[in-house]
Amino acid sequence: NSLSHTIQVIDLAGKRTVRTISVGLGRNPMALVPAPGSDGPRAYVSEFVAGEVDCVNLGPGGGVETTIGLPQDLPRDAGAVRTRPFPGSLALADGALFVACANLRGDAGGLRAGGPGIIAVIDIAPESPALHTVTDLIVLRGRDTGGLALPEEMPGMLLAASAGDYAGGFSGNGMLEVIECATHAVIAFVPLAG
């Protein structure tokens, strides 16, 4: 619930809301994935406006347990004073959480791509000394990256979809990129004409 800054825990069998958990004002939750191997119902949640990812306890009395900051100084276009990550889609693979970061700038009256799309890689292996830290940034060809998928037909691969540029009208330069999860290497890309 992005506008109400909450997460609803829903009983699918009973078709009802079991509890509503606040993540705090000004955070705008965008995507959620279950946390693997946790001792209780937990999930990772991307916080679009806050530029962070939260680990949230979804159980009774739950709430935000850990906040993982995303880098704020991302690669940006010449002339872009500042961009922010604006995280969206999440994917879990190979002991890592992959976070699609749009990398937007907010000058000139609205959000628009301010540099290449980024995928932040967060270590989520419980035994790792780097637990809940950003260990890598994958710089993409696409701009305004928002979607991630792990297709069953392509084991070990992550797909990243980027909308492209749209300031002053859509430029038709979207991109679909294939990333190898184990190495974080972009191994293929397909331009999308819009």
C-alpha positions as MATLAB code, in Angstrom:
seq = 'NSLSHTIQVIDLAGKRTVRTISVGLGRNPMALVPAPGSDGPRAYVSEFVAGEVDCVNLGPGGGVETTIGLPQDLPRDAGAVRTRPFPGSLALADGALFVACANLRGDAGGLRAGGPGIIAVIDIAPESPALHTVTDLIVLRGRDTGGLALPEEMPGMLLAASAGDYAGGFSGNGMLEVIECATHAVIAFVPLAG';
ca = [
       0.000    0.000    0.000;
       2.305    2.678   -1.276;
       0.158    5.708   -0.512;
      -0.789    4.614    3.016;
       2.811    3.471    3.776;
       1.578    0.083    4.999;
       1.818   -3.622    4.286;
      -1.284   -5.791    4.540;
      -0.903   -9.401    5.666;
      -3.714  -11.305    3.967;
      -5.167  -14.715    4.774;
      -5.723  -16.017    1.241;
      -7.946  -18.920    2.309;
     -10.155  -16.656    4.408;
      -9.919  -13.756    1.931;
      -9.363  -11.227    4.695;
      -6.713   -8.876    6.044;
      -5.079  -10.369    9.153;
      -3.017   -7.307   10.081;
      -1.739   -4.041    8.667;
       1.856   -3.018    9.363;
       3.062    0.573    9.036;
       6.505    1.120    7.536;
       6.487    4.844    8.365;
       5.451    8.007    6.563;
       7.281    9.065    3.429;
       8.514    5.584    2.537;
       6.094    4.366   -0.174;
       6.481    0.562   -0.212;
       6.598   -0.681   -3.824;
       7.530   -4.381   -3.924;
       7.753   -7.263   -1.473;
       9.489  -10.678   -1.543;
       9.409  -13.282    1.248;
      12.683  -13.504    3.194;
      14.087  -17.026    2.770;
      14.999  -19.186    5.761;
      13.879  -16.693    8.365;
      12.547  -17.735   11.748;
       9.052  -16.419   11.216;
       7.153  -14.590    8.494;
       9.461  -11.892    7.161;
       9.769  -10.070    3.868;
      12.005   -7.587    2.113;
      10.184   -4.430    0.987;
      11.479   -1.753   -1.392;
      10.708    1.774   -0.174;
      10.419    3.966   -3.305;
      10.601    7.463   -1.819;
      12.894    6.599    1.108;
      15.451    4.961   -1.225;
      15.865    1.993    1.113;
      14.900   -1.663    1.567;
      13.321   -2.854    4.799;
      13.276   -6.320    6.338;
       9.815   -6.517    7.886;
       8.496   -8.987   10.457;
       5.005   -9.878    9.195;
       3.969  -11.743   12.367;
       1.757  -10.474   15.201;
       3.278   -7.328   16.671;
       5.663   -7.165   13.702;
       7.152   -4.195   11.991;
      10.347   -2.977   10.369;
      13.310   -4.864   11.868;
      16.163   -3.736    9.619;
      16.544   -0.862    7.171;
      19.114   -1.290    4.409;
      20.304    1.966    2.903;
      20.903    2.093   -0.840;
      23.735    4.188   -2.284;
      22.594    7.743   -2.985;
      25.545    8.772   -5.171;
      24.757    6.799   -8.327;
      26.232    7.261  -11.800;
      24.416   10.160  -13.435;
      24.218   12.132  -16.648;
      26.319   15.239  -17.157;
      24.209   18.127  -15.908;
      22.205   16.035  -13.461;
      22.908   17.644  -10.106;
      21.570   14.717   -8.114;
      19.783   11.440   -8.638;
      18.196    9.071   -6.141;
      17.746    5.304   -6.382;
      13.908    5.089   -6.219;
      13.888    1.278   -5.735;
      11.136   -0.849   -7.233;
      11.099   -4.531   -8.107;
      12.945   -7.148   -6.014;
      14.284  -10.625   -6.825;
      16.043  -13.281   -4.695;
      18.781  -15.506   -6.166;
      22.136  -17.005   -5.148;
      22.012  -15.692   -1.553;
      21.416  -12.152   -2.749;
      18.577   -9.688   -2.995;
      18.556   -7.847   -6.346;
      16.924   -4.401   -6.209;
      15.890   -2.496   -9.351;
      16.820    1.167   -8.921;
      15.299    3.664  -11.360;
      18.063    6.276  -10.723;
      15.827    9.306  -11.231;
      16.353   13.034  -11.001;
      13.685   15.353   -9.673;
      14.548   18.704  -11.169;
      12.521   20.408  -13.907;
       9.124   19.667  -12.392;
       8.989   15.892  -12.164;
      10.878   12.625  -11.970;
      12.827   11.443  -15.000;
      15.814    9.246  -15.739;
      18.988   10.920  -14.510;
      21.455    8.190  -15.406;
      21.633    4.505  -16.225;
      19.381    2.058  -14.440;
      21.052    0.294  -11.521;
      20.577   -3.031   -9.805;
      21.776   -2.986   -6.204;
      22.907   -6.388   -4.907;
      22.349   -6.968   -1.178;
      23.884   -9.871    0.739;
      21.125  -11.771    2.554;
      23.034  -14.918    3.588;
      22.391  -15.170    7.367;
      25.917  -16.461    8.130;
      27.632  -13.738    6.091;
      29.538  -10.939    7.836;
      28.166   -8.688    5.077;
      24.521   -9.507    5.907;
      22.188   -6.710    4.781;
      24.846   -4.645    3.024;
      25.026   -3.582   -0.601;
      27.874   -5.618   -2.085;
      27.633   -4.606   -5.749;
      25.962   -2.186   -8.154;
      25.175   -3.467  -11.635;
      25.128   -0.555  -14.094;
      22.702   -1.153  -16.954;
      22.344    0.203  -20.476;
      18.648    0.868  -19.855;
      17.274    3.891  -18.033;
      14.512    4.073  -15.389;
      14.799    0.402  -14.407;
      11.695   -0.879  -12.691;
      11.092   -4.563  -13.356;
      13.002   -7.723  -12.418;
      12.155  -11.364  -13.145;
      13.772  -14.778  -12.650;
      12.408  -16.857  -15.552;
      12.175  -20.617  -14.954;
      13.258  -21.174  -18.568;
      16.576  -19.407  -17.890;
      17.981  -20.791  -14.611;
      20.569  -18.546  -12.976;
      19.529  -15.528  -15.045;
      17.828  -12.299  -14.019;
      15.855  -10.140  -16.456;
      15.794   -6.372  -15.938;
      13.282   -4.148  -17.741;
      13.905   -0.421  -18.128;
      11.304    2.066  -19.380;
      13.783    4.476  -20.973;
      13.547    8.251  -21.279;
      10.241   10.089  -21.313;
      10.960   13.711  -20.420;
       9.312   15.745  -23.173;
       7.668   12.610  -24.593;
       8.679    8.956  -24.656;
      11.937    8.401  -26.538;
      11.312    4.739  -27.356;
      14.614    3.627  -25.805;
      13.481    1.032  -23.299;
      15.697   -1.996  -22.683;
      15.471   -5.616  -21.555;
      18.747   -6.944  -20.134;
      19.856  -10.434  -19.112;
      22.106  -10.630  -16.031;
      23.954  -13.712  -14.804;
      23.031  -13.966  -11.093;
      26.288  -15.588   -9.954;
      28.651  -13.078  -11.615;
      26.379  -10.007  -11.855;
      27.442   -9.651  -15.506;
      25.056   -8.287  -18.140;
      25.308  -10.943  -20.856;
      22.671   -9.775  -23.352;
      20.301   -6.919  -24.041;
      17.349   -6.224  -26.322;
      16.235   -2.672  -27.123;
      12.496   -2.102  -26.665;
      10.891    0.290  -29.116;
       8.083    1.321  -26.810;
];
